[in-house]
Amino acid sequence: MTAVDVKEIVNEESEQEWQTLQRVILPPQEQMDTVPLYVDMGTATGVQLPTTGDASDRERKPRAISSPAREAHSEDFVSRFSMMVRPGDRVSFGTYFNAFPASYWRRWTNVEAVRLSVTTSGEGAVVVYKSNSRGSLQRVDSQRVEGQTTTTFDLSLKPFGDGGWYWFDIVAGSEPVEITRAEWQAAGPAPQRGTVTLQITTLNKTDFCLNNLRLLAADSEALEALQEILIVDQGTQKVAQADGFDEVKAELGGRLRIIEQSNLGGSGGFSRGMYEAVANGSDYALLMDDDIVVETESILRLVTFGDRCKTPTLVGGHMFDLFNRTVLHTFGEIVNPYRIQPALPSDEMELGHDFLVSNLRQTPWLHRRCDVDYNGWWMCLIPTSVIREIGLSLPIFIKWDDAEYGLRAKERGFPTVSMPGAAVWHVSWIDKDDLVGWQAYFHTRNRALTALLHSPYELGGRVIRELQQDDIKHLVSMQYATVQGREWAIQDLLKGPGSLRGLLETKLPEIRKMLSEHTDAVFKPDPDEFPAPRMAKPPRHGQGFSRPGKAVLVPWALKTVARQLVKPVVDTSRERPQANVPHMDNKWWRMSQYDSAVVSNAEGTGASWYKRDPRVMRRMLAESAKLHGELLARWRSLSSEYKSALHDLTSLDSWKKTFDEHTLSDSR
């Protein structure tokens, strides 16, 4: 190579544009409980994989080798982007928020290579690693650093077909090393950044809304990416009237808009956000729940990824537990087509993964790319080009709106990506029980409707069978209010698509009135409001109730149902409960053994009195059998009806008529 050739390469390199894909970020000092999501203070030497072909299942499972993590020091976090590494220490950025999810960029975008740029001050080393889809850790490269310098590494995305990440460690020498900035970059001019309408649907969550607005106001770069921030307020406690609203509104520089409308549920609120994003010319609608805390950098990451996708793509953020902030609710979900139920894409995955216990480098299954059917609307970026083509949400109030939309988009060729490194903190499902009470109606109707629209199986696979089985479980558990709501759900579904939109505002008040008439749905906060429990006949051998084994489960369940249909209620159980049952013990096989019991709710804020009534059970069991029989007989024709009506149910024009009827105010 001649001197002229070398000079041309150097000039070409210096003139190359590099655009930021993802920045290394750090937690605020007041949120030290989230440190494991940003930096890993321990060491990991890799994953042991078996080399023999006849290993047992236990031996075949990859095992991570790691040391206990050290405690982080809040004073080491200098700023949002800068951190001090103490002398002799090693800090890894192979973490949820700071590792680079290479396999996602390779699969869904046109980016073929990235550059890692790390700016440091002090003497030490930068070591780059990657992983494969099995979670094996592989050293890629390293460079010594001295003084104030920017170190770069050019990295290919070709090896990441099924999974894997890039990340780097900082190793300090005898003096501290400060990392002042680090970025994952792509070569060439950046595509024009898409404009975003960020929309939050809220119902009496004013504190959460104001907190997230303050977070956005404090992050100028995330705020700059937003064309409009839209709050769709469907509650009675108005965000615009809350203390502190005027101050945060001023900080947002004219971007905030409040629409107050009747309570049309999540589907009505999110559809309003989609509609307004199309109307104001945004490239994306970013849907977010109200009861969350947002990591604002996620907004930039979602938009940056969406702008570079090969085809218009729904890009969602993950959900961490608001009350246990290192716990990831789920890494991604699909819809089991035979059952029309959420499911994990692979057997290795687990719900509720705690990064404090096992961080990214120590958790092999997190390295496999997770391809999903949908993303929860706690945080989901939807291109308005997709909205124009497939419409808005179904008018189904709550539950299954996000999953159905993802399935609909997928059928039209628009994928969904649940993007690692973008997330919110949200109250997890473990602290709720939305399968009983007022939400049971919406779960039942909307699951069955999703099956009618999208199930590839004859007569919906297992859906009808499971719906009826669930009715029986609730009945033997004395949850009569829940079963009443589930029966209403099937009745309304059988009426066809013409009645669906009219139920948006009216159904919930009907359900709440019905619940007030059933003791199992009336909650009291004080345990002393119930009589002290007493069993007229103690449990056999004093051992209490245990779950029947699989071999005898079906005959045992049939016997239990038959007994409850005819066996008289013990007189004393009408006057006082037989037991106090904590929510975690509220299982159908246990509750079926009582005539009455006081049962606490999932939130721990109250309890209700379950009372067995054979007459109610006989009536509801017969009605359930009748309704599910009719649903089975009419499945094919109902499926055709709902599919034919789908365009009108979800079109911008149809939703506009609903919004015009229910808008109370629209103001900036």
XYZ file of C-alpha atoms in Angstrom:
668
model
C 0.000 0.000 0.000
C 1.402 3.387 -0.999
C 1.524 6.525 1.102
C -1.188 7.966 -1.135
C -3.477 4.977 -0.396
C -2.971 5.354 3.356
C -3.712 9.073 3.172
C -6.953 8.424 1.272
C -8.091 5.880 3.889
C -7.326 8.287 6.739
C -9.213 11.096 5.011
C -12.145 8.806 4.279
C -12.253 7.740 7.933
C -12.137 11.304 9.234
C -14.945 12.408 6.905
C -17.221 9.479 7.805
C -20.428 10.493 9.587
C -21.343 8.556 12.728
C -24.867 8.718 14.124
C -25.813 7.780 17.678
C -27.945 4.661 18.021
C -27.723 4.220 21.786
C -25.990 6.126 24.576
C -24.670 4.712 27.807
C -26.843 6.122 30.590
C -26.657 6.038 34.368
C -29.272 6.188 37.120
C -29.940 9.297 39.179
C -28.340 9.148 42.610
C -31.745 9.013 44.272
C -32.525 5.755 42.407
C -29.660 3.576 43.544
C -32.001 0.589 43.769
C -31.956 0.478 39.934
C -28.141 0.382 39.568
C -28.021 -3.303 38.406
C -29.999 -2.267 35.332
C -27.283 0.222 34.334
C -23.912 -1.088 35.563
C -22.705 -4.488 36.728
C -20.234 -4.334 39.597
C -19.484 -8.070 39.579
C -17.455 -10.238 37.208
C -18.592 -12.926 34.786
C -16.237 -15.399 33.099
C -18.739 -17.020 30.806
C -21.278 -19.793 30.487
C -20.342 -23.447 30.791
C -21.769 -25.509 27.954
C -21.613 -29.335 27.825
C -19.370 -30.984 25.279
C -20.941 -34.449 25.350
C -24.025 -35.461 23.436
C -25.528 -37.711 26.116
C -25.679 -35.200 28.957
C -28.668 -35.123 31.225
C -31.139 -32.231 31.077
C -29.439 -30.621 34.042
C -26.031 -30.886 32.381
C -27.355 -29.511 29.088
C -28.605 -26.361 30.747
C -26.026 -23.534 30.426
C -24.560 -22.415 33.734
C -23.201 -18.937 34.324
C -19.956 -18.475 36.239
C -19.919 -15.213 38.147
C -18.773 -13.562 41.326
C -21.036 -11.736 43.778
C -21.691 -8.151 42.739
C -20.139 -5.371 44.792
C -22.171 -2.508 46.141
C -22.183 0.597 43.975
C -21.319 3.986 45.482
C -23.688 6.808 44.658
C -20.855 9.341 44.606
C -19.271 7.468 41.681
C -22.165 8.444 39.418
C -21.027 11.867 38.294
C -23.872 12.634 35.882
C -26.443 10.973 33.654
C -23.657 9.955 31.264
C -20.508 9.983 33.409
C -19.171 7.573 36.022
C -15.990 7.135 38.069
C -14.352 3.675 38.235
C -12.252 3.350 41.401
C -8.586 2.271 41.311
C -8.209 -1.442 40.634
C -11.941 -1.880 40.015
C -13.684 -3.314 36.995
C -17.151 -2.101 35.970
C -19.161 -3.781 33.233
C -21.779 -2.126 31.068
C -23.087 -5.520 30.039
C -26.460 -4.599 31.532
C -30.072 -4.229 30.513
C -29.904 -0.513 29.722
C -26.334 -0.300 28.426
C -25.463 -3.446 26.504
C -26.193 -3.142 22.799
C -28.925 -5.593 21.606
C -27.060 -6.477 18.420
C -29.384 -9.255 17.236
C -32.407 -6.927 17.181
C -30.562 -4.358 15.064
C -29.348 -7.068 12.708
C -32.792 -8.671 12.287
C -35.057 -5.661 11.957
C -32.941 -2.804 10.562
C -30.533 -2.165 7.707
C -27.634 -1.477 10.071
C -24.832 -3.974 9.332
C -22.072 -2.705 11.643
C -21.714 -0.409 14.629
C -18.965 1.616 16.231
C -18.465 1.782 19.980
C -17.044 5.154 21.003
C -15.888 5.516 24.625
C -14.500 8.774 26.029
C -12.476 8.366 29.233
C -10.140 10.240 31.514
C -7.436 8.349 33.411
C -5.332 5.248 32.941
C -6.871 1.820 32.449
C -8.406 -0.346 29.727
C -11.605 -0.724 27.708
C -12.506 -4.364 27.001
C -15.232 -5.251 24.486
C -17.305 -8.440 24.697
C -20.092 -10.086 22.788
C -22.410 -13.009 23.389
C -24.230 -15.486 21.204
C -27.797 -16.737 21.419
C -26.792 -19.390 24.004
C -25.358 -16.771 26.339
C -21.694 -17.632 25.821
C -19.458 -14.624 26.597
C -16.679 -13.908 24.127
C -13.915 -11.310 24.357
C -13.740 -9.222 21.177
C -11.023 -6.590 21.668
C -9.402 -4.279 24.191
C -7.433 -1.049 24.231
C -5.439 0.691 26.934
C -6.462 4.258 27.682
C -4.437 7.066 29.185
C -5.284 10.689 29.889
C -8.361 12.122 28.226
C -9.068 10.102 25.106
C -11.812 8.701 22.893
C -11.412 5.031 22.019
C -13.359 3.424 19.161
C -14.113 -0.152 18.128
C -15.691 -1.095 14.787
C -17.969 -4.095 15.212
C -19.891 -6.248 12.740
C -23.479 -7.389 13.332
C -23.161 -10.467 11.108
C -22.696 -13.049 13.928
C -25.994 -12.186 15.628
C -28.535 -14.149 13.612
C -30.431 -15.671 16.547
C -29.359 -13.517 19.451
C -26.494 -11.902 21.295
C -25.317 -8.539 22.607
C -22.243 -6.309 22.563
C -20.979 -4.544 25.684
C -17.779 -3.279 27.255
C -16.014 -3.200 30.614
C -13.872 -0.434 32.085
C -10.829 -1.601 34.072
C -9.074 1.030 36.197
C -5.366 0.961 36.973
C -3.680 2.454 40.032
C -5.699 5.646 39.570
C -9.434 6.101 38.960
C -10.832 6.169 35.431
C -13.784 8.376 34.582
C -16.001 7.426 31.686
C -17.431 10.707 30.431
C -19.427 9.462 27.456
C -20.011 6.246 25.528
C -22.142 5.613 22.451
C -23.048 2.888 20.014
C -23.019 4.475 16.565
C -23.859 3.728 12.938
C -22.019 5.026 9.894
C -23.528 7.354 7.337
C -26.137 10.103 7.434
C -29.020 9.534 9.801
C -32.540 9.161 8.444
C -34.771 12.094 9.217
C -36.008 11.617 12.761
C -39.674 10.735 12.853
C -42.020 13.060 14.709
C -43.821 11.644 17.731
C -47.083 12.244 19.554
C -46.634 10.825 23.057
C -50.041 9.928 24.448
C -51.034 8.948 27.980
C -54.515 7.683 28.789
C -55.398 8.407 32.408
C -58.165 7.730 34.871
C -57.617 9.525 38.195
C -53.829 9.000 38.230
C -52.895 12.690 38.455
C -49.755 12.168 40.568
C -48.305 9.660 38.106
C -49.115 11.898 35.140
C -47.497 14.960 36.691
C -44.408 12.964 37.675
C -43.900 11.715 34.116
C -44.477 15.184 32.707
C -41.761 16.489 35.050
C -39.394 13.724 33.908
C -39.992 14.695 30.287
C -39.539 18.391 31.030
C -36.196 17.635 32.708
C -34.872 15.679 29.705
C -34.431 18.229 26.933
C -33.291 15.697 24.323
C -36.225 13.360 24.873
C -38.555 16.353 24.885
C -37.087 17.608 21.603
C -38.112 14.319 19.959
C -41.783 14.931 20.780
C -44.063 16.932 18.534
C -46.878 16.783 21.048
C -47.591 15.359 24.502
C -51.244 14.398 24.706
C -53.045 13.500 27.937
C -56.419 11.862 27.324
C -58.122 12.417 30.677
C -61.136 10.165 31.271
C -61.336 10.540 35.031
C -63.122 12.705 37.574
C -59.890 13.953 39.176
C -58.628 16.156 36.376
C -54.923 16.423 35.625
C -55.360 20.044 34.545
C -56.713 20.918 38.006
C -53.972 19.202 40.011
C -51.464 21.147 42.105
C -48.316 21.790 40.116
C -49.897 21.351 36.697
C -49.436 24.953 35.565
C -45.727 24.886 36.431
C -44.966 21.682 34.524
C -47.114 22.796 31.599
C -44.957 25.918 31.277
C -41.779 23.796 31.416
C -42.976 21.703 28.489
C -42.853 24.708 26.180
C -46.264 24.489 24.534
C -46.071 20.786 23.687
C -48.742 19.672 26.185
C -52.360 19.183 25.185
C -55.196 17.894 27.361
C -58.285 16.199 25.946
C -61.018 15.424 28.463
C -63.528 12.833 27.324
C -65.978 10.308 28.742
C -64.501 7.108 30.127
C -64.128 4.986 26.991
C -61.572 2.720 28.641
C -58.022 2.086 27.551
C -59.065 1.243 24.002
C -60.943 4.539 23.745
C -58.112 6.546 25.239
C -55.342 4.926 23.203
C -57.412 5.103 20.020
C -57.785 8.819 20.656
C -54.016 9.130 20.852
C -53.569 7.228 17.592
C -56.240 9.322 15.898
C -54.692 12.622 17.007
C -51.207 11.490 15.934
C -52.542 10.850 12.433
C -54.448 14.143 12.456
C -51.456 16.288 13.473
C -49.134 14.667 10.945
C -46.864 12.796 13.367
C -44.863 9.854 12.100
C -45.493 7.880 15.286
C -47.962 7.539 18.135
C -46.178 6.582 21.368
C -48.761 5.049 23.702
C -48.054 4.930 27.446
C -50.014 3.940 30.554
C -50.704 6.522 33.228
C -49.490 4.577 36.300
C -45.871 4.232 35.201
C -42.472 5.822 35.718
C -40.714 6.239 32.373
C -37.001 5.916 31.633
C -36.971 8.918 29.282
C -33.957 7.697 27.283
C -36.273 4.932 26.085
C -38.125 7.441 23.919
C -34.996 8.253 21.926
C -34.123 4.567 21.601
C -37.552 3.556 20.303
C -37.672 6.342 17.733
C -34.068 5.781 16.617
C -34.756 2.078 16.125
C -38.126 2.671 14.434
C -36.606 5.136 11.980
C -34.132 2.486 10.793
C -36.459 -0.520 10.563
C -36.699 -2.203 7.172
C -40.483 -1.963 7.189
C -42.923 0.025 9.362
C -42.638 -1.685 12.745
C -44.372 -1.400 16.116
C -41.579 -0.954 18.664
C -42.402 -1.501 22.320
C -40.644 -1.018 25.628
C -40.424 -3.560 28.434
C -42.133 -3.321 31.803
C -40.303 -3.436 35.130
C -42.023 -3.821 38.494
C -42.673 -0.407 40.013
C -42.402 -1.782 43.553
C -39.342 -3.979 42.914
C -37.469 -2.031 40.306
C -34.898 -4.584 39.205
C -37.601 -7.127 38.328
C -38.529 -7.420 34.646
C -42.152 -8.482 34.231
C -41.637 -10.122 30.861
C -39.015 -10.047 28.089
C -41.642 -10.496 25.379
C -44.870 -12.361 24.680
C -46.689 -14.176 21.930
C -50.311 -15.270 21.724
C -50.735 -19.048 21.874
C -52.930 -19.523 18.784
C -54.643 -22.679 20.066
C -55.642 -21.164 23.396
C -55.608 -17.416 22.560
C -53.671 -16.750 25.721
C -50.423 -14.831 26.293
C -47.411 -17.139 26.273
C -43.628 -16.969 26.468
C -41.813 -17.470 23.144
C -39.424 -20.099 24.534
C -39.301 -22.611 27.370
C -36.134 -21.079 28.833
C -37.725 -17.705 29.503
C -39.170 -16.787 32.871
C -41.585 -14.172 34.147
C -40.477 -11.743 36.819
C -36.728 -11.971 36.247
C -34.747 -10.078 38.889
C -31.560 -8.475 37.540
C -30.369 -7.955 41.097
C -30.168 -11.730 41.469
C -28.891 -12.544 37.976
C -27.765 -9.791 35.657
C -27.614 -9.913 31.867
C -24.207 -11.594 31.639
C -25.235 -14.310 34.102
C -28.583 -15.150 32.448
C -28.234 -17.225 29.255
C -31.852 -17.039 28.065
C -31.736 -13.229 27.924
C -29.248 -13.511 25.046
C -31.651 -15.274 22.699
C -33.541 -12.792 20.536
C -37.185 -12.745 21.563
C -39.587 -12.355 18.620
C -43.071 -11.345 19.733
C -46.650 -11.006 18.505
C -47.419 -7.814 20.396
C -46.181 -5.393 23.030
C -48.174 -4.097 25.973
C -49.387 -0.540 25.615
C -47.624 0.515 28.799
C -45.108 1.786 26.173
C -45.491 1.131 22.460
C -44.430 3.181 19.420
C -46.784 2.725 16.460
C -46.056 4.243 13.021
C -48.968 6.335 11.785
C -48.519 4.675 8.391
C -49.608 1.432 10.089
C -52.549 3.173 11.760
C -53.742 4.564 8.419
C -53.681 1.077 6.916
C -55.097 -1.145 9.687
C -57.053 1.351 11.784
C -57.262 2.000 15.501
C -58.007 -0.292 18.426
C -61.165 -2.344 18.633
C -63.791 -0.558 20.780
C -63.487 -3.093 23.618
C -62.806 -0.777 26.590
C -59.881 -2.677 28.182
C -57.988 -5.986 27.933
C -56.754 -7.596 24.727
C -56.731 -4.300 22.813
C -52.929 -4.314 22.532
C -52.638 -8.041 21.776
C -55.370 -7.971 19.128
C -53.786 -4.932 17.495
C -50.411 -6.668 17.345
C -51.967 -9.750 15.753
C -53.837 -7.600 13.256
C -50.675 -5.709 12.359
C -48.728 -8.958 11.976
C -51.320 -10.361 9.587
C -50.890 -7.245 7.445
C -47.097 -7.576 7.383
C -46.180 -5.142 10.162
C -44.041 -6.783 12.879
C -43.767 -5.872 16.548
C -40.426 -5.679 18.365
C -40.135 -5.627 22.165
C -36.917 -3.635 22.378
C -34.367 -4.364 25.123
C -33.008 -1.218 26.731
C -36.313 0.674 26.501
C -38.630 0.371 29.481
C -40.993 1.792 32.058
C -41.711 0.842 35.656
C -45.318 -0.245 36.188
C -47.378 -2.028 38.852
C -46.916 -5.702 37.946
C -49.727 -8.208 37.545
C -48.622 -10.035 40.691
C -50.102 -7.159 42.696
C -53.430 -7.331 40.874
C -56.141 -9.920 40.278
C -57.994 -8.760 37.200
C -59.517 -12.158 36.399
C -62.157 -11.626 39.082
C -64.496 -8.720 39.724
C -65.407 -6.066 37.169
C -62.561 -6.847 34.748
C -63.632 -10.483 34.298
C -66.297 -9.377 31.791
C -63.735 -7.681 29.551
C -61.178 -10.475 29.818
C -63.772 -13.048 28.757
C -65.498 -11.138 25.956
C -62.320 -9.736 24.446
C -60.406 -13.013 24.548
C -63.265 -14.750 22.742
C -63.521 -11.868 20.256
C -59.786 -12.077 19.543
C -60.230 -15.798 18.897
C -63.118 -15.139 16.502
C -60.940 -12.710 14.561
C -57.561 -14.416 14.643
C -57.676 -18.079 15.693
C -56.341 -20.302 12.884
C -58.008 -23.360 14.426
C -61.425 -24.819 13.764
C -63.935 -23.504 16.321
C -61.221 -21.489 18.054
C -59.086 -24.379 19.330
C -59.425 -24.720 23.109
C -60.928 -21.301 23.761
C -64.577 -22.290 24.332
C -63.626 -25.308 26.432
C -61.328 -23.221 28.643
C -63.886 -20.443 29.022
C -66.443 -22.893 30.357
C -63.903 -24.629 32.573
C -63.005 -21.259 34.072
C -66.687 -20.598 34.787
C -66.810 -23.849 36.744
C -63.687 -22.959 38.717
C -65.151 -19.603 39.674
C -68.482 -21.193 40.620
C -66.995 -23.810 42.947
C -64.940 -20.942 44.446
C -68.190 -19.065 45.269
C -67.215 -16.176 42.947
C -70.727 -15.630 41.654
C -70.294 -11.971 40.716
C -67.359 -12.887 38.507
C -69.355 -15.604 36.750
C -72.259 -13.217 36.221
C -69.914 -10.812 34.479
C -68.443 -13.613 32.355
C -71.925 -14.735 31.298
C -72.813 -11.176 30.316
C -69.637 -11.176 28.236
C -70.743 -14.163 26.153
C -74.273 -12.786 25.852
C -72.958 -9.498 24.468
C -70.542 -11.278 22.145
C -73.425 -13.310 20.701
C -75.269 -10.075 19.848
C -72.718 -9.453 17.138
C -70.459 -6.532 16.215
C -73.263 -4.003 15.895
C -73.626 -3.600 19.666
C -69.916 -3.423 20.495
C -69.310 0.332 20.241
C -72.451 1.208 22.194
C -71.151 -0.691 25.231
C -68.020 1.466 25.622
C -69.534 3.912 28.084
C -72.481 1.940 29.467
C -71.201 -1.522 30.375
C -68.902 -0.683 33.272
C -71.617 1.114 35.303
C -73.894 -1.923 34.786
C -71.167 -4.257 35.988
C -70.418 -2.160 39.062
C -74.096 -2.125 40.011
C -74.258 -5.897 39.647
C -71.141 -6.381 41.780
C -72.693 -4.416 44.627
C -75.395 -7.075 44.852
C -72.962 -9.950 45.479
C -71.154 -10.332 48.797
C -68.124 -11.910 47.114
C -67.520 -8.587 45.307
C -68.214 -6.174 48.189
C -64.945 -5.336 49.934
C -64.514 -4.035 53.466
C -61.191 -2.596 54.624
C -61.442 -3.623 58.285
C -61.178 -7.380 59.100
C -63.161 -6.774 62.281
C -66.237 -5.992 60.173
C -66.609 -9.739 59.609
C -67.516 -12.299 62.303
C -64.668 -14.420 63.629
C -64.314 -17.642 61.576
C -65.369 -21.000 62.963
C -65.467 -24.486 61.418
C -68.322 -26.690 62.616
C -66.339 -29.730 61.496
C -62.518 -29.622 61.593
C -60.456 -30.734 58.575
C -59.734 -34.441 58.321
C -56.740 -35.399 60.477
C -56.108 -31.683 60.994
C -54.262 -31.461 57.684
C -56.350 -28.868 55.866
C -56.901 -28.916 52.121
C -54.341 -29.907 49.499
C -54.350 -29.782 45.712
C -55.387 -33.089 44.118
C -52.809 -34.807 41.930
C -53.086 -34.812 38.146
C -54.083 -38.469 38.027
C -57.259 -37.868 40.044
C -57.898 -34.198 39.201
C -60.753 -34.705 36.703
C -62.827 -37.220 38.746
C -62.139 -35.187 41.896
C -63.353 -32.009 40.195
C -66.505 -33.708 38.874
C -67.261 -35.053 42.328
C -66.699 -31.612 43.841
C -69.100 -29.949 41.385
C -71.751 -32.607 41.993
C -71.404 -32.215 45.744
C -71.747 -28.423 45.590
C -74.877 -28.699 43.451
C -76.812 -30.764 45.979
C -75.131 -30.586 49.376
C -76.950 -28.199 51.774
C -75.000 -25.288 53.212
C -73.978 -25.724 56.856
C -76.243 -23.436 58.906
C -73.443 -21.955 61.009
C -71.564 -20.838 57.881
C -74.418 -18.447 57.076
C -73.772 -16.626 60.339
C -69.982 -16.633 60.314
C -67.245 -17.597 57.820
C -65.483 -20.907 58.171
C -62.048 -19.397 57.502
C -60.066 -16.311 56.637
C -58.244 -16.977 53.356
C -55.299 -14.826 52.225
C -55.337 -13.842 48.569
C -52.368 -16.073 47.745
C -54.340 -19.103 48.977
C -57.454 -18.261 46.964
C -57.303 -21.336 44.707
C -60.381 -23.007 43.262
C -59.555 -26.459 44.645
C -59.190 -25.025 48.163
C -62.185 -22.665 48.059
C -64.427 -25.466 46.792
C -64.152 -27.155 50.208
C -65.764 -24.266 52.119
C -69.334 -23.140 52.542
C -68.169 -19.613 53.331
C -64.915 -17.754 53.786
C -63.568 -14.215 54.059
C -61.032 -13.674 51.275
C -58.603 -10.777 50.982
C -57.985 -8.994 47.684
C -54.703 -8.852 45.734
C -53.934 -5.276 46.784
C -54.303 -6.105 50.470
C -56.728 -3.224 50.960
C -59.793 -5.232 51.904
C -61.658 -8.516 51.975
C -65.038 -9.892 50.919
C -67.260 -12.690 52.193
C -67.700 -15.658 49.866
C -70.916 -17.608 50.579
C -71.898 -20.842 48.861
C -75.405 -20.957 47.379
C -76.386 -24.201 45.565
C -79.400 -22.536 43.893
C -77.237 -19.786 42.386
C -74.659 -22.332 41.317
C -77.250 -24.532 39.567
C -78.720 -21.549 37.720
C -75.353 -20.131 36.658
C -73.930 -23.511 35.658
C -76.923 -24.162 33.418
C -76.673 -20.681 31.878
C -72.950 -21.118 31.279
C -73.513 -24.421 29.485
C -76.254 -22.888 27.352
C -74.211 -19.836 26.361
C -71.068 -21.770 25.497
C -73.134 -24.272 23.525
C -74.620 -21.439 21.488
C -71.185 -19.879 21.005
C -69.904 -23.216 19.697
C -72.868 -23.642 17.337
C -72.542 -20.118 15.940
C -68.733 -19.866 15.904
C -68.269 -19.894 12.130
C -71.003 -17.366 11.400
C -69.949 -15.081 14.272
C -66.360 -15.203 13.108
C -67.440 -14.092 9.636
C -69.601 -11.313 11.083
C -66.829 -9.852 13.234
C -64.206 -10.149 10.486
C -66.512 -8.353 8.050
C -67.145 -5.591 10.579
C -63.500 -5.177 11.625
C -62.715 -2.322 9.261
C -65.712 -0.265 10.361
C -65.141 -1.007 14.059
C -61.549 0.234 13.903
C -61.631 2.918 11.204
C -60.625 6.518 11.892
C -64.030 7.733 10.668
C -65.995 5.457 13.022
C -63.854 6.406 16.007
C -64.155 10.101 15.099
C -67.928 9.876 15.520
C -67.409 8.353 18.972
C -64.890 11.038 19.946
C -67.193 13.825 18.738
C -69.957 12.474 20.983
C -67.805 12.052 24.075
C -65.274 14.919 24.023
C -65.708 17.233 27.016
C -62.841 19.647 26.322
C -59.707 19.992 24.185
C -57.106 22.515 25.286
C -53.419 23.412 25.229
